[in-house]
Short mmCIF file of N, CA and C in Angstrom, two decimals:
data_model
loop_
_atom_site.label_atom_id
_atom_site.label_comp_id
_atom_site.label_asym_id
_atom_site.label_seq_id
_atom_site.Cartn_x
_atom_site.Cartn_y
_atom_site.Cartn_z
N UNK Q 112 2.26 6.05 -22.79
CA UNK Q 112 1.31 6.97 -22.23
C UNK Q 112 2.03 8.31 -22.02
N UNK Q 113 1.11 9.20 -22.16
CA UNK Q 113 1.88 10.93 -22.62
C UNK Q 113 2.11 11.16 -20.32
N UNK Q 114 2.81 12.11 -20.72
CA UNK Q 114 2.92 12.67 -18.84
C UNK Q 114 2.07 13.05 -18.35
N UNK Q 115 1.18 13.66 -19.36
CA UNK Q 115 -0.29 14.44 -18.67
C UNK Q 115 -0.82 13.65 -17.97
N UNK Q 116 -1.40 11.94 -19.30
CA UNK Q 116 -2.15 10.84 -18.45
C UNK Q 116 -1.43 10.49 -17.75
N UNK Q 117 -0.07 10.34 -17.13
CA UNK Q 117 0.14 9.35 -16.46
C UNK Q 117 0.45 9.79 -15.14
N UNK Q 118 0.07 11.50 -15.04
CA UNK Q 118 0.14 11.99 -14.10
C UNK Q 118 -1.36 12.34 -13.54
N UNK Q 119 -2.13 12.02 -14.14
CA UNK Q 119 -3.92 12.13 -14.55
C UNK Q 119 -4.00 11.35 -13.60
N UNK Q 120 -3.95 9.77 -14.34
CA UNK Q 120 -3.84 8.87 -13.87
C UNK Q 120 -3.37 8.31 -11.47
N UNK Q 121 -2.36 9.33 -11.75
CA UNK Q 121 -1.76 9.14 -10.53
C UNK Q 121 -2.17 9.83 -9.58
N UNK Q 122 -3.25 10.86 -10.13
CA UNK Q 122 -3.86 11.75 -9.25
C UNK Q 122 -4.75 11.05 -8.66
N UNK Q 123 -5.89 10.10 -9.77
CA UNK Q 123 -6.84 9.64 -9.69
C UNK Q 123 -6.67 8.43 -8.22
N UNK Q 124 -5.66 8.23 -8.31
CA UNK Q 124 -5.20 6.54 -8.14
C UNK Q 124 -4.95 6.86 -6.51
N UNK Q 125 -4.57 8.57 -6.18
CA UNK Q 125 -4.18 8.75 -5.15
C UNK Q 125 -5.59 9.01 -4.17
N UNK Q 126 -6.12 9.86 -4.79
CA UNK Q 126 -7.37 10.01 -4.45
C UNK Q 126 -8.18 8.91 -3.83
N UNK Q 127 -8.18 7.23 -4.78
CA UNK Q 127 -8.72 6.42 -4.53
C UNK Q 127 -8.22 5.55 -3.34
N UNK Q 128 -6.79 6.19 -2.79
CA UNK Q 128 -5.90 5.97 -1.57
C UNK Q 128 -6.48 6.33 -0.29
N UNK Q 129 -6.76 8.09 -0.52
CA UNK Q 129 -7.11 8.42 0.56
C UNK Q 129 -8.40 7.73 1.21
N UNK Q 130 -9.49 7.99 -0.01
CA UNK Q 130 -10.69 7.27 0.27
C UNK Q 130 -10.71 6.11 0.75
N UNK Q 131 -10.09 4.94 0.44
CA UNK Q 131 -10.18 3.37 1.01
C UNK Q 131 -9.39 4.00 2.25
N UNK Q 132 -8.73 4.73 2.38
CA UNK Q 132 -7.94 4.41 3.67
C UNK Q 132 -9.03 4.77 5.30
N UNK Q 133 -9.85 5.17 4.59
CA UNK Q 133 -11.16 6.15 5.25
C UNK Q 133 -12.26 4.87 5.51
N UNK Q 134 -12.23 3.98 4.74
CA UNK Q 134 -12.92 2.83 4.56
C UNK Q 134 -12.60 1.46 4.93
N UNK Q 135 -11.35 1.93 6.06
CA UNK Q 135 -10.80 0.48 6.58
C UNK Q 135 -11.34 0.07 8.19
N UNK Q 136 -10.77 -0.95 8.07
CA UNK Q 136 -11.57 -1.42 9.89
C UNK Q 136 -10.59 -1.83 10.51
N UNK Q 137 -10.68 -0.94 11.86
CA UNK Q 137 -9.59 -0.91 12.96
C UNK Q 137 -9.95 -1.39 14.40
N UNK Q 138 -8.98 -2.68 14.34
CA UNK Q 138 -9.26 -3.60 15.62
C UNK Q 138 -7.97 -3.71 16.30
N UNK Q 139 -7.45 -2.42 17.16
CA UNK Q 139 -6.52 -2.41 17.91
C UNK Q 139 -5.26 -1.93 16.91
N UNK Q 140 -4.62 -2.86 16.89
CA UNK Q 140 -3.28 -2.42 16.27
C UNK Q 140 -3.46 -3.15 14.87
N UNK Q 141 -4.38 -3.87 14.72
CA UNK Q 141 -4.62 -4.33 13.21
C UNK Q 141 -5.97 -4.04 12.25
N UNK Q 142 -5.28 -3.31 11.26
CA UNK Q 142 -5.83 -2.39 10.45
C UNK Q 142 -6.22 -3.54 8.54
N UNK Q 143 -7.28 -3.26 9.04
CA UNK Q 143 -7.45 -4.24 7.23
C UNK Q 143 -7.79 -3.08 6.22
N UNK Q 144 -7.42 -2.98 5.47
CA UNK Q 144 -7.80 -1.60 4.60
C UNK Q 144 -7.39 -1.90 2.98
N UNK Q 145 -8.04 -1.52 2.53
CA UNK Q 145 -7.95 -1.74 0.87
C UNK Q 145 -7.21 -0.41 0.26
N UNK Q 146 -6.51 0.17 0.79
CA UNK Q 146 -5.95 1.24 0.67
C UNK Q 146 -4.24 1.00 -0.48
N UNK Q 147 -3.81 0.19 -0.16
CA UNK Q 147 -3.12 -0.19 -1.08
C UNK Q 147 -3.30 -0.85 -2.80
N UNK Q 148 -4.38 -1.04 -2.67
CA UNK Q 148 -5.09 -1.31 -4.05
C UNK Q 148 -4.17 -0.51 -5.09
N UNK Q 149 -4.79 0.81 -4.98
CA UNK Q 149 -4.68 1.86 -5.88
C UNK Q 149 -2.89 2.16 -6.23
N UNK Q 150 -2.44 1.97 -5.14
CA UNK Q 150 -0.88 1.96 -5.30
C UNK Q 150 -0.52 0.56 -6.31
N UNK Q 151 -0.92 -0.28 -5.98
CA UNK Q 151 -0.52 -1.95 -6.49
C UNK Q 151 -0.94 -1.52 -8.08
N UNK Q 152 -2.11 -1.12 -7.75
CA UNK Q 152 -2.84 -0.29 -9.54
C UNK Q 152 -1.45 0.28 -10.63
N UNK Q 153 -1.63 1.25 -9.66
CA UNK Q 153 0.04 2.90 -9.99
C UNK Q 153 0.84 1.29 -10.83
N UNK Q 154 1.33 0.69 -9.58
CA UNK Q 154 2.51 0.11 -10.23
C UNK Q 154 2.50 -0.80 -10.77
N UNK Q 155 1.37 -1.76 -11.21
CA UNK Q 155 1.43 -2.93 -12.14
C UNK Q 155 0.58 -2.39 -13.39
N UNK Q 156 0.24 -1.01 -13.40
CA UNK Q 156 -0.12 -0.30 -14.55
C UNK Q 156 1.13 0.82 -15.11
N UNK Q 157 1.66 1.39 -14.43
CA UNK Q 157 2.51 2.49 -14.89
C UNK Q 157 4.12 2.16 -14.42
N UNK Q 158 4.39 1.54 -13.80
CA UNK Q 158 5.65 1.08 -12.78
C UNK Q 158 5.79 1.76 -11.53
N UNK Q 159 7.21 1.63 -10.79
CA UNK Q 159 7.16 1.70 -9.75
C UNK Q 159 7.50 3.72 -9.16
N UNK Q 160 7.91 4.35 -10.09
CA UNK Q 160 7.71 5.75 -9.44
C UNK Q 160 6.54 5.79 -9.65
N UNK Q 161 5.07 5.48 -10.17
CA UNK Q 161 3.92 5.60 -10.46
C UNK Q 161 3.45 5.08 -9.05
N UNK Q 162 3.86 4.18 -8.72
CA UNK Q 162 3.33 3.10 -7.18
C UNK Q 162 3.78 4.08 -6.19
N UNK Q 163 4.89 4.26 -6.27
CA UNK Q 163 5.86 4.93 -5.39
C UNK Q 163 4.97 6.51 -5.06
N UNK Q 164 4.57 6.89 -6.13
CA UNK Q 164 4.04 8.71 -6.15
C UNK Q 164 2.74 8.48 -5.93
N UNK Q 165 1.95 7.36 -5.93
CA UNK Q 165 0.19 6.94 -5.76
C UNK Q 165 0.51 6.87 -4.04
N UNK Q 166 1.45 6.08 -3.55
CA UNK Q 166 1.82 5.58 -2.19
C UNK Q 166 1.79 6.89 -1.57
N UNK Q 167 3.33 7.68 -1.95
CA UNK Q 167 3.79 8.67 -1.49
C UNK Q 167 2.20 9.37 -0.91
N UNK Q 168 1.62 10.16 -2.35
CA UNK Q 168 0.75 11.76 -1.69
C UNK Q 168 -0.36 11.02 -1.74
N UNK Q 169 -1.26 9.67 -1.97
CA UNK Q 169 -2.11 9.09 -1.34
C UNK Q 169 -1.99 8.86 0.48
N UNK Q 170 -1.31 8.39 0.76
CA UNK Q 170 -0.30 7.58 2.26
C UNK Q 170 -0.29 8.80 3.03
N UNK Q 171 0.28 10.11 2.29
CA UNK Q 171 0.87 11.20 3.02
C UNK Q 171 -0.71 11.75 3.38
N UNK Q 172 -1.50 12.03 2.35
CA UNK Q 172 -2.99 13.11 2.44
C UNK Q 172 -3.91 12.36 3.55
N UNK Q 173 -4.28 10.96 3.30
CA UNK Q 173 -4.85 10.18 4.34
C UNK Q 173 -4.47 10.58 5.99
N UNK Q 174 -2.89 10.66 5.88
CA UNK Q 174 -2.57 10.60 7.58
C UNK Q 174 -2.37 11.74 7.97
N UNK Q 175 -2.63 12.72 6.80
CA UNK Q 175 -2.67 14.12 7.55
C UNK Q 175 -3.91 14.55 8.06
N UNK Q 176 -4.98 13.98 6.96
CA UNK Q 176 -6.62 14.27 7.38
C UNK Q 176 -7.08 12.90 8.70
N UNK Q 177 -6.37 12.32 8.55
CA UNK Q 177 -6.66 11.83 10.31
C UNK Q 177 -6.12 11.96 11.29
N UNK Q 178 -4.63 12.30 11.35
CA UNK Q 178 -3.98 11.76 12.23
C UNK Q 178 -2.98 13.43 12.63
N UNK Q 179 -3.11 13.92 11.58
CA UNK Q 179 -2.08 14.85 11.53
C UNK Q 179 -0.56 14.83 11.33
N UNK Q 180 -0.01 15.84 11.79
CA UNK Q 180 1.44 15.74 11.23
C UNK Q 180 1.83 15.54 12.52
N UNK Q 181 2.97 14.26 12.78
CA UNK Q 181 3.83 13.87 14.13
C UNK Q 181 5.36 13.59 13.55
N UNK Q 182 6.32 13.26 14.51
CA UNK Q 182 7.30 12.49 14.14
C UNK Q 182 7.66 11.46 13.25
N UNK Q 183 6.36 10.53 13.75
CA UNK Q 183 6.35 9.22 13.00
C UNK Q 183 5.11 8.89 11.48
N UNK Q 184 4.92 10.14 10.96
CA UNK Q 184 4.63 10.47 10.34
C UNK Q 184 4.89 9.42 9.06
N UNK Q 185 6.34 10.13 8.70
CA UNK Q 185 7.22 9.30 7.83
C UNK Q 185 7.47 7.65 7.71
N UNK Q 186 6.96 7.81 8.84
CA UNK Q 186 6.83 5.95 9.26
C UNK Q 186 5.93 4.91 8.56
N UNK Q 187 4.76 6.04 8.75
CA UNK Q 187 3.47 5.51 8.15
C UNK Q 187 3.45 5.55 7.03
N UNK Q 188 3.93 6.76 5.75
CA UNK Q 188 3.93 6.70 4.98
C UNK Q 188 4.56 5.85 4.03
N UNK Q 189 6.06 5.71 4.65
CA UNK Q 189 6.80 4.82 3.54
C UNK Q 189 6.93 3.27 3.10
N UNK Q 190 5.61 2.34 3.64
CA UNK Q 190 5.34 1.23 3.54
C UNK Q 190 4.41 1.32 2.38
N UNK Q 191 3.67 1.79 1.29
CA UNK Q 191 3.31 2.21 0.60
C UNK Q 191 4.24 2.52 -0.53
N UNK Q 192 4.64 3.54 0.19
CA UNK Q 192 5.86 4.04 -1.29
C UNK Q 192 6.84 2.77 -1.67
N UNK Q 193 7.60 2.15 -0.49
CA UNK Q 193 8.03 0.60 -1.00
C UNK Q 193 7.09 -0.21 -1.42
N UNK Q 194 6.21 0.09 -1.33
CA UNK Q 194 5.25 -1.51 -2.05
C UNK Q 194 5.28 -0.75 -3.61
N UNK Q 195 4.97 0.21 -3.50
CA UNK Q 195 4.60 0.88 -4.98
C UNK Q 195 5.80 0.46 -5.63
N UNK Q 196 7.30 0.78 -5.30
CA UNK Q 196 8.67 0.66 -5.91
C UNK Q 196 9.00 -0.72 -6.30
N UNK Q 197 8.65 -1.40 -5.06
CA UNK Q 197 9.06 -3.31 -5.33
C UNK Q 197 8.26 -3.70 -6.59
N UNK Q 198 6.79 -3.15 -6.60
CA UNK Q 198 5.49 -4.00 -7.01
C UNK Q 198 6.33 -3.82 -8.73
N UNK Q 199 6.33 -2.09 -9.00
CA UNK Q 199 6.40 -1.29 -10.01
C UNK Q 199 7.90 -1.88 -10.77
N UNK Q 200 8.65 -2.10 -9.95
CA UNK Q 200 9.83 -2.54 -10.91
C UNK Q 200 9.88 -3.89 -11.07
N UNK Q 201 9.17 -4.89 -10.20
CA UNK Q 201 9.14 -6.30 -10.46
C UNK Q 201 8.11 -6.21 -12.18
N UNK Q 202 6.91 -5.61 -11.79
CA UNK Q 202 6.17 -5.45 -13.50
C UNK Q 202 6.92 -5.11 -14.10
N UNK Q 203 7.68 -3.97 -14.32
CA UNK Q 203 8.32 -3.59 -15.36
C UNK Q 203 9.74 -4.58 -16.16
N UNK Q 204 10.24 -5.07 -15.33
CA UNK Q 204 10.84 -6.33 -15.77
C UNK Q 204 10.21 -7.91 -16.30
N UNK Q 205 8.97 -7.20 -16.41
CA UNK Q 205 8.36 -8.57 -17.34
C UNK Q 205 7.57 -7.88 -17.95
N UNK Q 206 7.71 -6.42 -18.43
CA UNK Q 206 7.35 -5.79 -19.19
C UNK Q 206 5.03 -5.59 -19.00
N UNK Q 207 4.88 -5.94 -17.70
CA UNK Q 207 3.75 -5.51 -17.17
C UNK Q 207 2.80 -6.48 -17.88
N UNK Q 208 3.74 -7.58 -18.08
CA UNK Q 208 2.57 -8.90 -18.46
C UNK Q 208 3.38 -10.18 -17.87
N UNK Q 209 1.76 -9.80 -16.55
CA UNK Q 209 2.07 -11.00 -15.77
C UNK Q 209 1.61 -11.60 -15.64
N UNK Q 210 1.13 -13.28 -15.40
CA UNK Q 210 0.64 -13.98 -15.56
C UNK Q 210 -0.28 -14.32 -13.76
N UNK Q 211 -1.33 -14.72 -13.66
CA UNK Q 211 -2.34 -14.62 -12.59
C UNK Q 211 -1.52 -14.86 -10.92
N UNK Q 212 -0.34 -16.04 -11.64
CA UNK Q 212 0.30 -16.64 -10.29
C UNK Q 212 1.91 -15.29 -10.06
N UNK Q 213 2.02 -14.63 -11.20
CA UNK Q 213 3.71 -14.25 -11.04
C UNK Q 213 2.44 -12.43 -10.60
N UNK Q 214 1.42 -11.71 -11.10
CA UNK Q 214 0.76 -10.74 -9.70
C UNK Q 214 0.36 -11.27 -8.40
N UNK Q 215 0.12 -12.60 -8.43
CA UNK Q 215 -0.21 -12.72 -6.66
C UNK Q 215 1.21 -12.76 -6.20
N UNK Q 216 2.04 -13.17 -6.53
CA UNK Q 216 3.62 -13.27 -5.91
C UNK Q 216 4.20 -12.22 -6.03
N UNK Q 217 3.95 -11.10 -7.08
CA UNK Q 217 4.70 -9.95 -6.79
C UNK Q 217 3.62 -9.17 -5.87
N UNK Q 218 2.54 -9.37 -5.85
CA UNK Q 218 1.57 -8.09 -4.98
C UNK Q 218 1.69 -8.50 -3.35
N UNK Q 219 2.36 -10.41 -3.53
CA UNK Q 219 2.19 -10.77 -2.21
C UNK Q 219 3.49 -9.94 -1.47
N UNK Q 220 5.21 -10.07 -2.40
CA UNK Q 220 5.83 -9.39 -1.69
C UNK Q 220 5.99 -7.91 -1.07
N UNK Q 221 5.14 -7.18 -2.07
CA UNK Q 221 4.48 -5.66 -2.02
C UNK Q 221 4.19 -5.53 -0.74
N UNK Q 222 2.66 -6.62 -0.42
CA UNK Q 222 1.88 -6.70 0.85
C UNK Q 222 2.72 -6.70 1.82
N UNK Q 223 3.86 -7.87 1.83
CA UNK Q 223 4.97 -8.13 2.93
C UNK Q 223 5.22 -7.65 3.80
N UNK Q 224 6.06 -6.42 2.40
CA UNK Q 224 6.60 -5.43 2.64
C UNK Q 224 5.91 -4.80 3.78
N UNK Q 225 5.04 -4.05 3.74
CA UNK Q 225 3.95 -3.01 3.68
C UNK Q 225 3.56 -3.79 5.47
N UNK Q 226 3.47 -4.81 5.80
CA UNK Q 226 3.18 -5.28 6.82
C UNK Q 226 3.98 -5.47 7.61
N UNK Q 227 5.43 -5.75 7.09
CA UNK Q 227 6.48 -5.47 8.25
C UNK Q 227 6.97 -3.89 8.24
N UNK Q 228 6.71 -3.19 7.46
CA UNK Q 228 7.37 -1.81 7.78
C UNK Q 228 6.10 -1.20 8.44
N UNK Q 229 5.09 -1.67 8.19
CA UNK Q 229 4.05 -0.87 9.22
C UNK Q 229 3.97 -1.08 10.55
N UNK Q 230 4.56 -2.66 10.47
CA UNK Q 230 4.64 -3.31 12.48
C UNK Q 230 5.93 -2.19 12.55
N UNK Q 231 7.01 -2.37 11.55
CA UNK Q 231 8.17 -1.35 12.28
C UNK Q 231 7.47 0.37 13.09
N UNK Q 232 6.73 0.63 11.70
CA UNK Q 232 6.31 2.38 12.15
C UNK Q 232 5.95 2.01 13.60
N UNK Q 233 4.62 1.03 13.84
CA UNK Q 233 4.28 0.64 14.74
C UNK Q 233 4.74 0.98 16.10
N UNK Q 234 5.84 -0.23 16.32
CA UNK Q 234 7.00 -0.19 17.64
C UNK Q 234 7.62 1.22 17.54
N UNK Q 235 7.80 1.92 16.84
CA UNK Q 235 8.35 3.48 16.54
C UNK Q 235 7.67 4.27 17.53
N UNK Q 236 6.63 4.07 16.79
CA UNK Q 236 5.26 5.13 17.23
C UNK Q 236 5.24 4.52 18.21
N UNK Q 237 4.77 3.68 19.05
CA UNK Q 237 4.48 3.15 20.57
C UNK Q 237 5.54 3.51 21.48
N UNK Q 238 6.81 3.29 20.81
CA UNK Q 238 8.05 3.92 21.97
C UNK Q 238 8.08 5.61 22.22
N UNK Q 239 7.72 5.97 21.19
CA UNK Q 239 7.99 7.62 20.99
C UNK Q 239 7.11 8.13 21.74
N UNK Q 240 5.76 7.49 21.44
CA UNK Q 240 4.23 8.34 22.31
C UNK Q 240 4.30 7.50 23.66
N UNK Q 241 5.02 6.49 23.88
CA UNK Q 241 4.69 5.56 25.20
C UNK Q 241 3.43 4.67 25.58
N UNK Q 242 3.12 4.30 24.62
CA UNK Q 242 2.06 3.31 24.65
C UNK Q 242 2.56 1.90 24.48
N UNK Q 243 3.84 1.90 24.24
CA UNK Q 243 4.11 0.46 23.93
C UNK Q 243 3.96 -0.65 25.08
N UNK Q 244 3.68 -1.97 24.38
CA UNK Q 244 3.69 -3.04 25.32
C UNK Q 244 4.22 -4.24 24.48
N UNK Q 245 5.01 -5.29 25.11
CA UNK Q 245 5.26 -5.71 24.35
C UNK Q 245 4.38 -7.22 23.57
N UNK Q 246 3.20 -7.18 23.67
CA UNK Q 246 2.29 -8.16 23.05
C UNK Q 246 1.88 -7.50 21.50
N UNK Q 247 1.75 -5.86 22.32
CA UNK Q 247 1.23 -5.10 21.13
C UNK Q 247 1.98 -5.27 19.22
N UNK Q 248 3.24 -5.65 19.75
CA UNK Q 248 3.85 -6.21 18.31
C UNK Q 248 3.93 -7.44 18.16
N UNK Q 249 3.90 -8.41 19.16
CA UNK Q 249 3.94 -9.86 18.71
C UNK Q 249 2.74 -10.52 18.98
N UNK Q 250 1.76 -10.13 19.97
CA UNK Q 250 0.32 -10.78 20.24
C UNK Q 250 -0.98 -10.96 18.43
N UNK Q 251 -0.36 -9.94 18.04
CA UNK Q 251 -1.27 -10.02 16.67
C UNK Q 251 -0.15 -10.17 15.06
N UNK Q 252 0.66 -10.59 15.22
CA UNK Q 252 1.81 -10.96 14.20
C UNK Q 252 1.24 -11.70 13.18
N UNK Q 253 0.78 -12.93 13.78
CA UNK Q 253 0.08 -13.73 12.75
C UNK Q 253 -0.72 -13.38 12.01
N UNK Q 254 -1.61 -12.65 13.12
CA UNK Q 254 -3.15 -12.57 12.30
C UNK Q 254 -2.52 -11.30 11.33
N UNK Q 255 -1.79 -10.52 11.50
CA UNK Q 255 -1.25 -9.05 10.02
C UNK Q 255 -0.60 -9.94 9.33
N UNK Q 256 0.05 -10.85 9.54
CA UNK Q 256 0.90 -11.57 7.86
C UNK Q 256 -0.54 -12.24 7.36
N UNK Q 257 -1.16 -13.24 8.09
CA UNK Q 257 -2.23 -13.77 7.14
C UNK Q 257 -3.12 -13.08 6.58
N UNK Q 258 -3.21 -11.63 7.13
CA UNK Q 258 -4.46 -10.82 6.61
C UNK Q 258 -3.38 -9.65 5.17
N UNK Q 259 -1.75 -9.68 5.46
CA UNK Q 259 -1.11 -9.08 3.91
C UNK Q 259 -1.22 -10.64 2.75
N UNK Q 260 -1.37 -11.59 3.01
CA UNK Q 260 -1.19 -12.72 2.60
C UNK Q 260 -3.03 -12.34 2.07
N UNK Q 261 -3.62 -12.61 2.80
CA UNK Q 261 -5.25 -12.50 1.90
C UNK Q 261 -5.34 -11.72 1.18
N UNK Q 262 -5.16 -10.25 1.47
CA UNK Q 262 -4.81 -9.18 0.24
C UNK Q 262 -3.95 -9.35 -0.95
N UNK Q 263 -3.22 -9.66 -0.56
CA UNK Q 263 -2.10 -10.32 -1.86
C UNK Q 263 -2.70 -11.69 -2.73
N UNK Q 264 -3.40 -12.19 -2.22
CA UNK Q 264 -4.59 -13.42 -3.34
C UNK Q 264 -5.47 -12.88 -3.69
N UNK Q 265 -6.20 -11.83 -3.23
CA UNK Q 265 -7.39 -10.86 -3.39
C UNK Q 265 -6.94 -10.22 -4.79
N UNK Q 266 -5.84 -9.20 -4.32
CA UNK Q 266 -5.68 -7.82 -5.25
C UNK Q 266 -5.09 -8.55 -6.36
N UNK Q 267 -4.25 -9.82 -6.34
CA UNK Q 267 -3.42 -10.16 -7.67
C UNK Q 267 -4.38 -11.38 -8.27
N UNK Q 268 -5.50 -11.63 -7.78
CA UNK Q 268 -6.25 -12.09 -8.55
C UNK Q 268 -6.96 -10.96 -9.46
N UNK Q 269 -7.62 -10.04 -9.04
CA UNK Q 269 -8.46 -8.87 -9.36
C UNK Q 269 -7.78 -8.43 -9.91
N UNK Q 270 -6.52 -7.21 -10.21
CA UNK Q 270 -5.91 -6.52 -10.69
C UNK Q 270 -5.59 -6.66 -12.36
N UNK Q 271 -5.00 -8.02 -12.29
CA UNK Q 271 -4.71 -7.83 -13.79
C UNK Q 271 -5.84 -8.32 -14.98
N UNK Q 272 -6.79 -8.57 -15.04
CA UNK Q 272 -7.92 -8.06 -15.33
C UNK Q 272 -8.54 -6.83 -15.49
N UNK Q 273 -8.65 -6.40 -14.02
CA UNK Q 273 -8.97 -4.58 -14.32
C UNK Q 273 -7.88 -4.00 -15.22
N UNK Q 274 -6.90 -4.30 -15.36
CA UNK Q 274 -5.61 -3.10 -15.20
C UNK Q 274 -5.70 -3.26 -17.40
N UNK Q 275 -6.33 -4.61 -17.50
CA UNK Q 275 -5.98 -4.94 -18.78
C UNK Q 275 -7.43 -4.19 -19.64
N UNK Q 276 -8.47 -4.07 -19.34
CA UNK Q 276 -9.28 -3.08 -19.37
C UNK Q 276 -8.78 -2.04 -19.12
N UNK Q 277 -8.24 -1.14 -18.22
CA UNK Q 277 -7.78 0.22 -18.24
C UNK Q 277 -6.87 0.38 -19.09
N UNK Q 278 -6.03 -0.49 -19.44
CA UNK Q 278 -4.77 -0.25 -20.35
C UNK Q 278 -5.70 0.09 -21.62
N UNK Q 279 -6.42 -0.49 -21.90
CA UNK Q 279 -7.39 -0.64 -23.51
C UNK Q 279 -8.43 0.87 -23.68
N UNK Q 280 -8.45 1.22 -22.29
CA UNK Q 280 -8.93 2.76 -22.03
C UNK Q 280 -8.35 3.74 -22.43
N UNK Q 281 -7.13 3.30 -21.96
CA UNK Q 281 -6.22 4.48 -22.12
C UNK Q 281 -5.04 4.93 -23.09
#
């Protein structure tokens, strides 16, 4: 794919970041959001600076149009950009043909990821602004791994299907 599309592409993908991230449902400190899709997209379609750059200025544009610019800013963002990097170089070492069970296992460690560095931003952000308590990171633990764990059977069922249609698009 030429740089134009695959920077076309990454625009598109980011875009479709901000939007789901706009489209998620927030119950306290646990956030379900389909917002990572489009990154998991980036990188089991293009690899992982593709995941990494969908994450990056998708992740970054979202939390500026809600949240604004803070300290922990950077916090929020870079659970994304690692999922994009892990997802993107695990595909690319099997040359972006993966089989139904080896995308749910790489999108699951993506998700993981993405769920413990967000509890990290989390405790960050709660110490810095002073809201912290300490249930607030361990009272809902379970229910965020089982809900990166549902996304990760969700998106790596779905994905490589779509992605194998877009490839034939593009």
């Amino acid at each position: 794919m030429t740089k134009t599309k695959t920077l076309a592409v990454d625009a598109i993908l980011s875009a479709m970041c901000v939007v789901l991230s706009y489209l998620s449902i927030d119950l306290g400190n646990i956030k379900f959001s389909l917002e990572s899709l489009p990154v998991l997209a980036g990188a089991l379609l293009l690899g992982g600076w593709s995941g990494a750059a969908v994450g990056l200025i998708g992740t970054l544009i979202s939390q500026l149009l809600r949240y604004g610019l803070s300290v922990t800013t950077p916090l929020w963002i870079l659970p994304q950009v690692v999922c994009g990097i892990i997802v993107g170089v695990c595909a690319q070492k099997k040359d972006f043909r993966l089989s139904g069970g080896q995308a749910i296992g790489i999108v699951a460690v993506g998700e993981l990821a993405v769920t413990v560095l967000n509890t990290l931003a989390l405790y960050v952000d709660s110490r810095i602004y002073g809201y912290y308590t300490p249930t607030l990171i361990t009272g809902m633990l379970a229910v965020r791994f089982l809900l990166a764990v549902g996304r990760a059977v969700l998106f790596g069922a779905l994905l490589p299907p779509l992605l194998d249609r877009l490839r034939k698009n593009l």
